[in-house]
Amino acid sequence: MVRVGSVIVRVTVLAGGIGGARFLGGVRAALADEADAEITAIVNTGDDVTMHGLRICPDLDSIMYTLGGASDTERGWGRQGETWRIKEQLALYGAEPTWFGLGDLDISTHLVRTRMLDAGYPLSDVTAALCDRWKPGVRLLPMTDDRCETHVVVDGENGNRRAIHFQEWWVRYRAEIPAYAFVQVGLESAQAAPGVLEAILEADVLLLAPSNPVVSIGTILAVPGVRDAIIQRTGPVIGLSPIIGGAPVRGMADSCLPVIGVEVSAQAVAAHYGARSAGGLLDGWLIHDTDTAAVDGIAVRAVPLYMTDDEASAAMVQAALDLAESTRA
Ligand code: GDP
Ligand code: CA
């Protein structure tokens, strides 16, 4: 049961896919008894990609399926009970790319999304329509309705460099080929989706999920207006470390941080986000209880940060709300 002095009504979370989804499960659980609670997730869309003519939004879908109770928790992504017959058939046609796993159940989501986008609906409306089915209990906002996709600069032929789509680097090459930079194609001219800046400015508490600081949170922060809104808001901003003991708990965030010159540690990620009092983003930072971190202007607290289930994630959220309350005082 959440009570943090004043009543927490509006909580906004910046989130990527799997880390974001697990964390949001905790936010929803922590605020389950608050009838007035409004939870908004601003979700990274830099991983979005078009494959076989279908528009795919991996992070939005991870959150939607997880909160809708339909995700495959063992595999870690996609739908429970998924089958792969269409993928097999595409491979028999020799239809590239063959390295991206599109499941039969999942494809129905991409068909509906693509059809609505082709008919002219913005991604934010499409997302709301898809959520009508899954009832995630959280308002999901794509960071932008504009198409902007993260690319990765890698070695090309004859000593040149080339940029490949983030999904190709991540899924096909498992982030194992050297990366020199991340480039968000189209981001400078993108606009925050309707409601995004308001959700940042007006939330009682803004939380940075323990998502990938570079290609999830970093991409959202790069949407024009988002960083300024965070700096301008009056209420607290609390981040949770995605790094425990110098390693990401799940996934390959350790292959992204060095590309932007940030060490893989809870301390370095906090310093990278920076203190709001010094022009950065954070008032508070939660680290795992075996880690240490100290950054001027950021209140640091150590608690268990393993998101093993909704209960564990909810305890993290409660700790973040408590820390938020203490930074107000
Ligand atoms: P993606 O878009 O699917 O890659 O997911 P996110 O960007 O939302 O989250 C991925 C990050 O979540 C990983 O890089 C991990 O560092 C972090 N993460 C995953 N599980 C846990 C956990 O149990 N605890 C913490 N603190 N971080 C986690
Ligand atoms: Ca992602």
mmCIF file of C-alpha atoms and ligand atoms in Angstrom:
data_model
loop_
_atom_site.group_PDB
_atom_site.id
_atom_site.type_symbol
_atom_site.label_atom_id
_atom_site.label_comp_id
_atom_site.label_asym_id
_atom_site.label_seq_id
_atom_site.Cartn_x
_atom_site.Cartn_y
_atom_site.Cartn_z
ATOM 1 C CA MET A 1 0.000 0.000 0.000
ATOM 2 C CA VAL A 2 1.505 3.269 -1.113
ATOM 3 C CA ARG A 3 1.244 6.341 1.019
ATOM 4 C CA VAL A 4 3.968 8.859 0.660
ATOM 5 C CA GLY A 5 2.925 11.788 2.794
ATOM 6 C CA SER A 6 0.917 13.511 0.144
ATOM 7 C CA VAL A 7 -1.004 11.078 -2.030
ATOM 8 C CA ILE A 8 0.767 9.949 -5.174
ATOM 9 C CA VAL A 9 -1.678 10.278 -7.997
ATOM 10 C CA ARG A 10 0.262 10.572 -11.213
ATOM 11 C CA VAL A 11 3.372 8.528 -11.867
ATOM 12 C CA THR A 12 5.172 8.734 -15.198
ATOM 13 C CA VAL A 13 7.843 6.231 -16.201
ATOM 14 C CA LEU A 14 10.391 6.379 -19.018
ATOM 15 C CA ALA A 15 10.760 2.798 -20.231
ATOM 16 C CA GLY A 16 12.343 0.453 -22.734
ATOM 17 C CA GLY A 17 11.138 -3.070 -23.446
ATOM 18 C CA ILE A 18 11.813 -5.943 -21.106
ATOM 19 C CA GLY A 19 13.300 -4.020 -18.173
ATOM 20 C CA GLY A 20 10.576 -1.430 -18.625
ATOM 21 C CA ALA A 21 7.837 -4.063 -18.736
ATOM 22 C CA ARG A 22 8.934 -5.790 -15.535
ATOM 23 C CA PHE A 23 9.298 -2.473 -13.792
ATOM 24 C CA LEU A 24 5.856 -1.280 -14.892
ATOM 25 C CA GLY A 25 4.380 -4.509 -13.527
ATOM 26 C CA GLY A 26 5.809 -3.355 -10.206
ATOM 27 C CA VAL A 27 4.452 0.180 -10.579
ATOM 28 C CA ARG A 28 0.992 -1.180 -11.289
ATOM 29 C CA ALA A 29 1.187 -3.552 -8.309
ATOM 30 C CA ALA A 30 2.525 -0.871 -5.952
ATOM 31 C CA LEU A 31 -0.326 1.497 -6.853
ATOM 32 C CA ALA A 32 -3.047 -1.167 -7.066
ATOM 33 C CA ASP A 33 -4.838 0.199 -3.977
ATOM 34 C CA GLU A 34 -4.744 3.806 -5.175
ATOM 35 C CA ALA A 35 -8.050 4.288 -6.968
ATOM 36 C CA ASP A 36 -6.921 7.646 -8.362
ATOM 37 C CA ALA A 37 -3.484 6.570 -9.529
ATOM 38 C CA GLU A 38 -2.644 7.341 -13.129
ATOM 39 C CA ILE A 39 0.368 5.535 -14.488
ATOM 40 C CA THR A 40 1.823 6.701 -17.772
ATOM 41 C CA ALA A 41 4.704 4.987 -19.561
ATOM 42 C CA ILE A 42 6.663 6.905 -22.165
ATOM 43 C CA VAL A 43 8.142 4.167 -24.286
ATOM 44 C CA ASN A 44 11.186 4.011 -26.532
ATOM 45 C CA THR A 45 10.364 3.587 -30.218
ATOM 46 C CA GLY A 46 13.938 3.825 -31.507
ATOM 47 C CA ASP A 47 14.030 0.022 -31.867
ATOM 48 C CA ASP A 48 11.053 0.056 -34.226
ATOM 49 C CA VAL A 49 11.578 -1.559 -37.580
ATOM 50 C CA THR A 50 9.724 -2.625 -40.707
ATOM 51 C CA MET A 51 10.150 -6.292 -41.665
ATOM 52 C CA HIS A 52 8.240 -8.145 -44.374
ATOM 53 C CA GLY A 53 6.166 -5.002 -44.778
ATOM 54 C CA LEU A 54 5.063 -5.056 -41.134
ATOM 55 C CA ARG A 55 5.674 -2.250 -38.662
ATOM 56 C CA ILE A 56 7.119 -3.683 -35.464
ATOM 57 C CA CYS A 57 7.457 -1.814 -32.143
ATOM 58 C CA PRO A 58 9.390 -4.195 -29.891
ATOM 59 C CA ASP A 59 9.411 -2.140 -26.700
ATOM 60 C CA LEU A 60 5.748 -1.130 -26.843
ATOM 61 C CA ASP A 61 4.826 -4.744 -27.540
ATOM 62 C CA SER A 62 6.996 -6.149 -24.732
ATOM 63 C CA ILE A 63 5.202 -3.880 -22.282
ATOM 64 C CA MET A 64 1.746 -4.491 -23.744
ATOM 65 C CA TYR A 65 2.124 -8.280 -23.736
ATOM 66 C CA THR A 66 3.741 -8.392 -20.294
ATOM 67 C CA LEU A 67 1.165 -6.179 -18.603
ATOM 68 C CA GLY A 68 -1.580 -7.943 -20.551
ATOM 69 C CA GLY A 69 -0.423 -11.249 -19.028
ATOM 70 C CA ALA A 70 0.487 -12.724 -22.414
ATOM 71 C CA SER A 71 4.271 -12.616 -22.559
ATOM 72 C CA ASP A 72 6.572 -15.599 -22.632
ATOM 73 C CA THR A 73 8.457 -15.047 -19.398
ATOM 74 C CA GLU A 74 10.819 -17.959 -20.012
ATOM 75 C CA ARG A 75 12.021 -16.845 -23.431
ATOM 76 C CA GLY A 76 11.971 -13.280 -22.162
ATOM 77 C CA TRP A 77 10.189 -11.719 -25.143
ATOM 78 C CA GLY A 78 7.168 -12.275 -27.368
ATOM 79 C CA ARG A 79 3.940 -14.163 -26.752
ATOM 80 C CA GLN A 80 3.243 -17.185 -24.587
ATOM 81 C CA GLY A 81 2.325 -20.254 -26.658
ATOM 82 C CA GLU A 82 3.885 -18.685 -29.745
ATOM 83 C CA THR A 83 4.350 -20.741 -32.914
ATOM 84 C CA TRP A 84 6.598 -20.028 -35.899
ATOM 85 C CA ARG A 85 4.837 -21.429 -38.970
ATOM 86 C CA ILE A 86 4.813 -18.178 -40.935
ATOM 87 C CA LYS A 87 8.509 -17.664 -40.216
ATOM 88 C CA GLU A 88 9.217 -21.152 -41.617
ATOM 89 C CA GLN A 89 7.181 -20.413 -44.716
ATOM 90 C CA LEU A 90 8.953 -17.087 -45.264
ATOM 91 C CA ALA A 91 12.297 -18.895 -45.020
ATOM 92 C CA LEU A 92 11.158 -21.404 -47.682
ATOM 93 C CA TYR A 93 10.527 -18.458 -49.980
ATOM 94 C CA GLY A 94 14.028 -17.209 -49.166
ATOM 95 C CA ALA A 95 12.411 -13.986 -47.917
ATOM 96 C CA GLU A 96 14.978 -11.885 -46.039
ATOM 97 C CA PRO A 97 15.575 -11.174 -43.252
ATOM 98 C CA THR A 98 15.500 -14.659 -41.773
ATOM 99 C CA TRP A 99 17.250 -13.658 -38.521
ATOM 100 C CA PHE A 100 14.305 -11.791 -37.038
ATOM 101 C CA GLY A 101 11.818 -13.966 -35.147
ATOM 102 C CA LEU A 102 8.265 -13.052 -36.079
ATOM 103 C CA GLY A 103 5.847 -15.392 -34.346
ATOM 104 C CA ASP A 104 2.425 -16.280 -35.728
ATOM 105 C CA LEU A 105 0.519 -14.757 -32.796
ATOM 106 C CA ASP A 106 2.740 -11.678 -32.731
ATOM 107 C CA ILE A 107 2.179 -11.069 -36.447
ATOM 108 C CA SER A 108 -1.493 -10.320 -35.837
ATOM 109 C CA THR A 109 -0.446 -7.291 -33.751
ATOM 110 C CA HIS A 110 1.855 -6.061 -36.515
ATOM 111 C CA LEU A 111 -0.836 -6.554 -39.153
ATOM 112 C CA VAL A 112 -3.324 -4.441 -37.214
ATOM 113 C CA ARG A 113 -0.698 -1.793 -36.478
ATOM 114 C CA THR A 114 0.539 -1.584 -40.057
ATOM 115 C CA ARG A 115 -2.958 -1.360 -41.428
ATOM 116 C CA MET A 116 -3.874 1.475 -39.068
ATOM 117 C CA LEU A 117 -0.636 3.354 -39.770
ATOM 118 C CA ASP A 118 -1.205 2.947 -43.517
ATOM 119 C CA ALA A 119 -4.698 4.361 -43.044
ATOM 120 C CA GLY A 120 -3.121 7.459 -41.493
ATOM 121 C CA TYR A 121 -3.528 6.942 -37.751
ATOM 122 C CA PRO A 122 -0.586 8.127 -35.651
ATOM 123 C CA LEU A 123 1.314 5.496 -33.662
ATOM 124 C CA SER A 124 -0.073 6.871 -30.391
ATOM 125 C CA ASP A 125 -3.649 6.190 -31.552
ATOM 126 C CA VAL A 126 -2.657 2.779 -32.868
ATOM 127 C CA THR A 127 -1.041 1.945 -29.529
ATOM 128 C CA ALA A 128 -4.196 2.977 -27.666
ATOM 129 C CA ALA A 129 -6.272 0.795 -29.986
ATOM 130 C CA LEU A 130 -4.017 -2.229 -29.443
ATOM 131 C CA CYS A 131 -4.143 -1.634 -25.684
ATOM 132 C CA ASP A 132 -7.949 -1.810 -25.797
ATOM 133 C CA ARG A 133 -7.444 -5.524 -26.193
ATOM 134 C CA TRP A 134 -4.633 -6.047 -23.671
ATOM 135 C CA LYS A 135 -5.774 -3.662 -20.919
ATOM 136 C CA PRO A 136 -2.287 -3.071 -19.518
ATOM 137 C CA GLY A 137 -3.628 -0.848 -16.726
ATOM 138 C CA VAL A 138 -1.040 1.747 -17.682
ATOM 139 C CA ARG A 139 -1.321 4.471 -20.299
ATOM 140 C CA LEU A 140 1.277 3.597 -22.945
ATOM 141 C CA LEU A 141 2.610 6.507 -24.968
ATOM 142 C CA PRO A 142 5.170 6.076 -27.705
ATOM 143 C CA MET A 143 7.880 8.712 -27.177
ATOM 144 C CA THR A 144 7.041 10.095 -30.623
ATOM 145 C CA ASP A 145 4.652 9.437 -33.499
ATOM 146 C CA ASP A 146 7.456 10.228 -35.940
ATOM 147 C CA ARG A 147 9.550 7.510 -37.415
ATOM 148 C CA CYS A 148 13.060 7.599 -36.026
ATOM 149 C CA GLU A 149 15.134 4.473 -35.837
ATOM 150 C CA THR A 150 18.370 3.845 -33.988
ATOM 151 C CA HIS A 151 21.255 2.811 -36.211
ATOM 152 C CA VAL A 152 24.644 1.509 -35.197
ATOM 153 C CA VAL A 153 27.899 2.528 -36.883
ATOM 154 C CA VAL A 154 30.001 -0.589 -37.527
ATOM 155 C CA ASP A 155 32.911 -1.638 -39.747
ATOM 156 C CA GLY A 156 32.089 -1.829 -43.441
ATOM 157 C CA GLU A 157 34.181 -2.912 -46.394
ATOM 158 C CA ASN A 158 37.628 -1.564 -47.317
ATOM 159 C CA GLY A 159 38.141 0.172 -43.996
ATOM 160 C CA ASN A 160 34.953 2.201 -44.352
ATOM 161 C CA ARG A 161 32.188 2.351 -41.810
ATOM 162 C CA ARG A 162 28.510 1.771 -42.352
ATOM 163 C CA ALA A 163 25.355 2.148 -40.297
ATOM 164 C CA ILE A 164 23.033 -0.799 -39.767
ATOM 165 C CA HIS A 165 19.652 -0.857 -38.072
ATOM 166 C CA PHE A 166 19.850 -1.386 -34.321
ATOM 167 C CA GLN A 167 17.846 -4.617 -34.634
ATOM 168 C CA GLU A 168 20.390 -6.058 -37.047
ATOM 169 C CA TRP A 169 23.234 -5.300 -34.640
ATOM 170 C CA TRP A 170 21.294 -6.512 -31.596
ATOM 171 C CA VAL A 171 19.465 -9.562 -32.907
ATOM 172 C CA ARG A 172 21.503 -10.742 -35.889
ATOM 173 C CA TYR A 173 24.961 -9.971 -34.500
ATOM 174 C CA ARG A 174 23.990 -10.210 -30.811
ATOM 175 C CA ALA A 175 25.838 -6.924 -30.204
ATOM 176 C CA GLU A 176 29.086 -8.802 -30.739
ATOM 177 C CA ILE A 177 30.523 -6.811 -33.637
ATOM 178 C CA PRO A 178 32.297 -3.578 -32.668
ATOM 179 C CA ALA A 179 30.068 -0.511 -32.536
ATOM 180 C CA TYR A 180 31.413 3.027 -32.861
ATOM 181 C CA ALA A 181 28.283 5.102 -32.367
ATOM 182 C CA PHE A 182 24.499 5.055 -32.122
ATOM 183 C CA VAL A 183 22.677 7.364 -34.493
ATOM 184 C CA GLN A 184 18.961 8.080 -34.128
ATOM 185 C CA VAL A 185 17.962 8.695 -37.716
ATOM 186 C CA GLY A 186 15.191 11.287 -37.900
ATOM 187 C CA LEU A 187 15.220 12.201 -34.223
ATOM 188 C CA GLU A 188 16.273 15.859 -34.518
ATOM 189 C CA SER A 189 13.102 16.672 -36.409
ATOM 190 C CA ALA A 190 10.836 14.380 -34.369
ATOM 191 C CA GLN A 191 8.180 15.728 -32.035
ATOM 192 C CA ALA A 192 7.211 14.211 -28.727
ATOM 193 C CA ALA A 193 3.921 12.312 -29.099
ATOM 194 C CA PRO A 194 0.748 13.961 -27.771
ATOM 195 C CA GLY A 195 0.706 13.869 -23.979
ATOM 196 C CA VAL A 196 4.385 13.042 -23.520
ATOM 197 C CA LEU A 197 5.663 16.420 -22.366
ATOM 198 C CA GLU A 198 2.576 16.977 -20.205
ATOM 199 C CA ALA A 199 3.056 13.563 -18.591
ATOM 200 C CA ILE A 200 6.629 14.529 -17.713
ATOM 201 C CA LEU A 201 5.789 18.022 -16.490
ATOM 202 C CA GLU A 202 2.657 17.170 -14.522
ATOM 203 C CA ALA A 203 3.532 13.841 -12.895
ATOM 204 C CA ASP A 204 3.849 13.799 -9.125
ATOM 205 C CA VAL A 205 6.847 11.525 -9.545
ATOM 206 C CA LEU A 206 8.882 10.785 -12.663
ATOM 207 C CA LEU A 207 10.691 7.454 -12.669
ATOM 208 C CA LEU A 208 13.467 6.302 -14.978
ATOM 209 C CA ALA A 209 12.953 2.534 -15.235
ATOM 210 C CA PRO A 210 16.035 0.313 -14.955
ATOM 211 C CA SER A 211 16.053 0.119 -18.740
ATOM 212 C CA ASN A 212 19.021 0.324 -21.080
ATOM 213 C CA PRO A 213 20.489 3.812 -20.411
ATOM 214 C CA VAL A 214 21.741 4.169 -23.972
ATOM 215 C CA VAL A 215 19.309 2.676 -26.480
ATOM 216 C CA SER A 216 16.125 2.824 -24.369
ATOM 217 C CA ILE A 217 16.241 5.753 -21.908
ATOM 218 C CA GLY A 218 18.919 7.598 -23.909
ATOM 219 C CA THR A 219 16.761 7.527 -27.026
ATOM 220 C CA ILE A 220 13.697 8.876 -25.213
ATOM 221 C CA LEU A 221 15.824 11.649 -23.690
ATOM 222 C CA ALA A 222 16.987 12.611 -27.175
ATOM 223 C CA VAL A 223 13.458 13.408 -28.388
ATOM 224 C CA PRO A 224 13.375 17.195 -28.707
ATOM 225 C CA GLY A 225 11.739 18.763 -25.643
ATOM 226 C CA VAL A 226 11.941 15.717 -23.361
ATOM 227 C CA ARG A 227 15.159 16.595 -21.566
ATOM 228 C CA ASP A 228 14.041 20.208 -21.081
ATOM 229 C CA ALA A 229 10.688 19.066 -19.680
ATOM 230 C CA ILE A 230 12.482 16.858 -17.145
ATOM 231 C CA ILE A 231 14.747 19.713 -16.097
ATOM 232 C CA GLN A 232 11.803 22.108 -15.820
ATOM 233 C CA ARG A 233 9.379 19.930 -13.883
ATOM 234 C CA THR A 234 8.950 20.747 -10.217
ATOM 235 C CA GLY A 235 8.364 17.266 -8.741
ATOM 236 C CA PRO A 236 11.115 14.718 -8.123
ATOM 237 C CA VAL A 237 12.852 12.490 -10.685
ATOM 238 C CA ILE A 238 14.093 9.120 -9.463
ATOM 239 C CA GLY A 239 16.130 6.625 -11.486
ATOM 240 C CA LEU A 240 16.736 2.927 -10.845
ATOM 241 C CA SER A 241 20.015 1.317 -11.800
ATOM 242 C CA PRO A 242 19.880 -1.289 -14.576
ATOM 243 C CA ILE A 243 23.415 -2.276 -13.601
ATOM 244 C CA ILE A 244 24.068 -4.537 -10.618
ATOM 245 C CA GLY A 245 27.621 -5.445 -9.650
ATOM 246 C CA GLY A 246 29.019 -4.042 -12.877
ATOM 247 C CA ALA A 247 26.751 -6.045 -15.188
ATOM 248 C CA PRO A 248 23.264 -5.769 -16.637
ATOM 249 C CA VAL A 249 20.959 -8.288 -15.015
ATOM 250 C CA ARG A 250 19.442 -9.335 -18.333
ATOM 251 C CA GLY A 251 20.312 -8.424 -21.870
ATOM 252 C CA MET A 252 23.347 -6.769 -23.342
ATOM 253 C CA ALA A 253 23.400 -3.210 -21.997
ATOM 254 C CA ASP A 254 27.086 -3.758 -21.232
ATOM 255 C CA SER A 255 27.741 -3.642 -24.966
ATOM 256 C CA CYS A 256 26.068 -0.219 -25.318
ATOM 257 C CA LEU A 257 27.474 1.865 -22.450
ATOM 258 C CA PRO A 258 31.143 1.691 -23.554
ATOM 259 C CA VAL A 259 30.119 2.911 -27.023
ATOM 260 C CA ILE A 260 29.115 6.242 -25.461
ATOM 261 C CA GLY A 261 32.110 6.238 -23.117
ATOM 262 C CA VAL A 262 30.269 5.286 -19.931
ATOM 263 C CA GLU A 263 31.593 2.572 -17.643
ATOM 264 C CA VAL A 264 29.275 -0.349 -16.824
ATOM 265 C CA SER A 265 28.499 0.521 -13.200
ATOM 266 C CA ALA A 266 25.653 1.959 -11.152
ATOM 267 C CA GLN A 267 27.936 4.876 -10.275
ATOM 268 C CA ALA A 268 28.834 5.724 -13.882
ATOM 269 C CA VAL A 269 25.216 5.564 -15.089
ATOM 270 C CA ALA A 270 24.153 7.938 -12.281
ATOM 271 C CA ALA A 271 26.940 10.350 -13.210
ATOM 272 C CA HIS A 272 25.919 10.043 -16.870
ATOM 273 C CA TYR A 273 22.303 10.986 -16.077
ATOM 274 C CA GLY A 274 23.570 13.738 -13.778
ATOM 275 C CA ALA A 275 22.019 15.694 -10.904
ATOM 276 C CA ARG A 276 19.098 17.959 -11.717
ATOM 277 C CA SER A 277 20.670 20.612 -9.522
ATOM 278 C CA ALA A 278 23.625 20.568 -11.954
ATOM 279 C CA GLY A 279 21.618 20.599 -15.186
ATOM 280 C CA GLY A 280 21.156 16.814 -15.275
ATOM 281 C CA LEU A 281 18.101 14.629 -14.745
ATOM 282 C CA LEU A 282 18.077 12.964 -11.340
ATOM 283 C CA ASP A 283 17.115 13.927 -7.815
ATOM 284 C CA GLY A 284 17.430 10.363 -6.579
ATOM 285 C CA TRP A 285 19.076 7.101 -7.671
ATOM 286 C CA LEU A 286 18.355 3.611 -6.425
ATOM 287 C CA ILE A 287 21.166 1.093 -6.585
ATOM 288 C CA HIS A 288 21.276 -2.573 -5.626
ATOM 289 C CA ASP A 289 22.166 -3.145 -1.998
ATOM 290 C CA THR A 290 25.625 -4.538 -2.780
ATOM 291 C CA ASP A 291 26.594 -1.530 -4.946
ATOM 292 C CA THR A 292 27.865 1.919 -4.063
ATOM 293 C CA ALA A 293 27.448 5.238 -5.829
ATOM 294 C CA ALA A 294 27.937 8.874 -4.906
ATOM 295 C CA VAL A 295 27.171 11.866 -7.129
ATOM 296 C CA ASP A 296 26.876 15.419 -5.814
ATOM 297 C CA GLY A 297 23.240 16.518 -5.814
ATOM 298 C CA ILE A 298 21.761 13.005 -6.183
ATOM 299 C CA ALA A 299 20.252 11.237 -3.170
ATOM 300 C CA VAL A 300 21.376 7.602 -3.430
ATOM 301 C CA ARG A 301 19.698 4.714 -1.655
ATOM 302 C CA ALA A 302 20.578 1.011 -1.833
ATOM 303 C CA VAL A 303 17.811 -1.631 -1.888
ATOM 304 C CA PRO A 304 17.346 -5.015 -3.605
ATOM 305 C CA LEU A 305 16.911 -4.313 -7.333
ATOM 306 C CA TYR A 306 16.238 -7.766 -8.815
ATOM 307 C CA MET A 307 12.894 -7.771 -10.623
ATOM 308 C CA THR A 308 12.182 -11.454 -10.020
ATOM 309 C CA ASP A 309 8.409 -10.945 -9.862
ATOM 310 C CA ASP A 310 5.825 -8.157 -9.546
ATOM 311 C CA GLU A 311 6.180 -8.196 -5.774
ATOM 312 C CA ALA A 312 9.939 -7.595 -5.920
ATOM 313 C CA SER A 313 9.460 -4.906 -8.569
ATOM 314 C CA ALA A 314 6.701 -3.293 -6.479
ATOM 315 C CA ALA A 315 9.069 -3.104 -3.503
ATOM 316 C CA MET A 316 11.569 -1.292 -5.752
ATOM 317 C CA VAL A 317 8.842 1.114 -6.815
ATOM 318 C CA GLN A 318 7.852 1.736 -3.199
ATOM 319 C CA ALA A 319 11.500 2.485 -2.383
ATOM 320 C CA ALA A 320 11.643 4.887 -5.340
ATOM 321 C CA LEU A 321 8.459 6.665 -4.152
ATOM 322 C CA ASP A 322 9.862 6.894 -0.615
ATOM 323 C CA LEU A 323 13.092 8.353 -1.959
ATOM 324 C CA ALA A 324 11.058 10.801 -4.062
ATOM 325 C CA GLU A 325 9.204 11.909 -0.949
ATOM 326 C CA SER A 326 12.427 12.390 1.003
ATOM 327 C CA THR A 327 13.911 14.579 -1.755
ATOM 328 C CA ARG A 328 10.846 16.844 -1.558
ATOM 329 C CA ALA A 329 11.370 17.488 2.116
HETATM 330 P P1 GDP B 1 14.837 -3.911 -23.848
HETATM 331 O O1 GDP B 1 14.319 -2.704 -24.587
HETATM 332 O O2 GDP B 1 13.991 -5.114 -24.034
HETATM 333 O O3 GDP B 1 16.294 -4.138 -24.057
HETATM 334 O O4 GDP B 1 14.645 -3.593 -22.314
HETATM 335 P P2 GDP B 1 14.968 -2.340 -21.422
HETATM 336 O O5 GDP B 1 15.851 -1.354 -22.078
HETATM 337 O O6 GDP B 1 13.684 -1.847 -20.838
HETATM 338 O O7 GDP B 1 15.699 -3.043 -20.220
HETATM 339 C C1 GDP B 1 16.884 -3.766 -20.413
HETATM 340 C C2 GDP B 1 17.737 -3.555 -19.205
HETATM 341 O O8 GDP B 1 17.017 -3.891 -18.026
HETATM 342 C C3 GDP B 1 18.925 -4.468 -19.175
HETATM 343 O O9 GDP B 1 19.980 -3.854 -19.850
HETATM 344 C C4 GDP B 1 19.221 -4.648 -17.690
HETATM 345 O O10 GDP B 1 20.297 -3.810 -17.335
HETATM 346 C C5 GDP B 1 17.953 -4.168 -17.004
HETATM 347 N N1 GDP B 1 17.368 -5.201 -16.170
HETATM 348 C C6 GDP B 1 16.784 -6.348 -16.575
HETATM 349 N N2 GDP B 1 16.362 -7.067 -15.509
HETATM 350 C C7 GDP B 1 16.659 -6.340 -14.413
HETATM 351 C C8 GDP B 1 16.486 -6.544 -12.999
HETATM 352 O O11 GDP B 1 15.942 -7.547 -12.530
HETATM 353 N N3 GDP B 1 16.950 -5.554 -12.168
HETATM 354 C C9 GDP B 1 17.561 -4.421 -12.646
HETATM 355 N N4 GDP B 1 17.977 -3.507 -11.768
HETATM 356 N N5 GDP B 1 17.750 -4.200 -13.966
HETATM 357 C C10 GDP B 1 17.314 -5.143 -14.831
HETATM 358 CA CA CA B 2 14.363 -2.184 -26.750
#
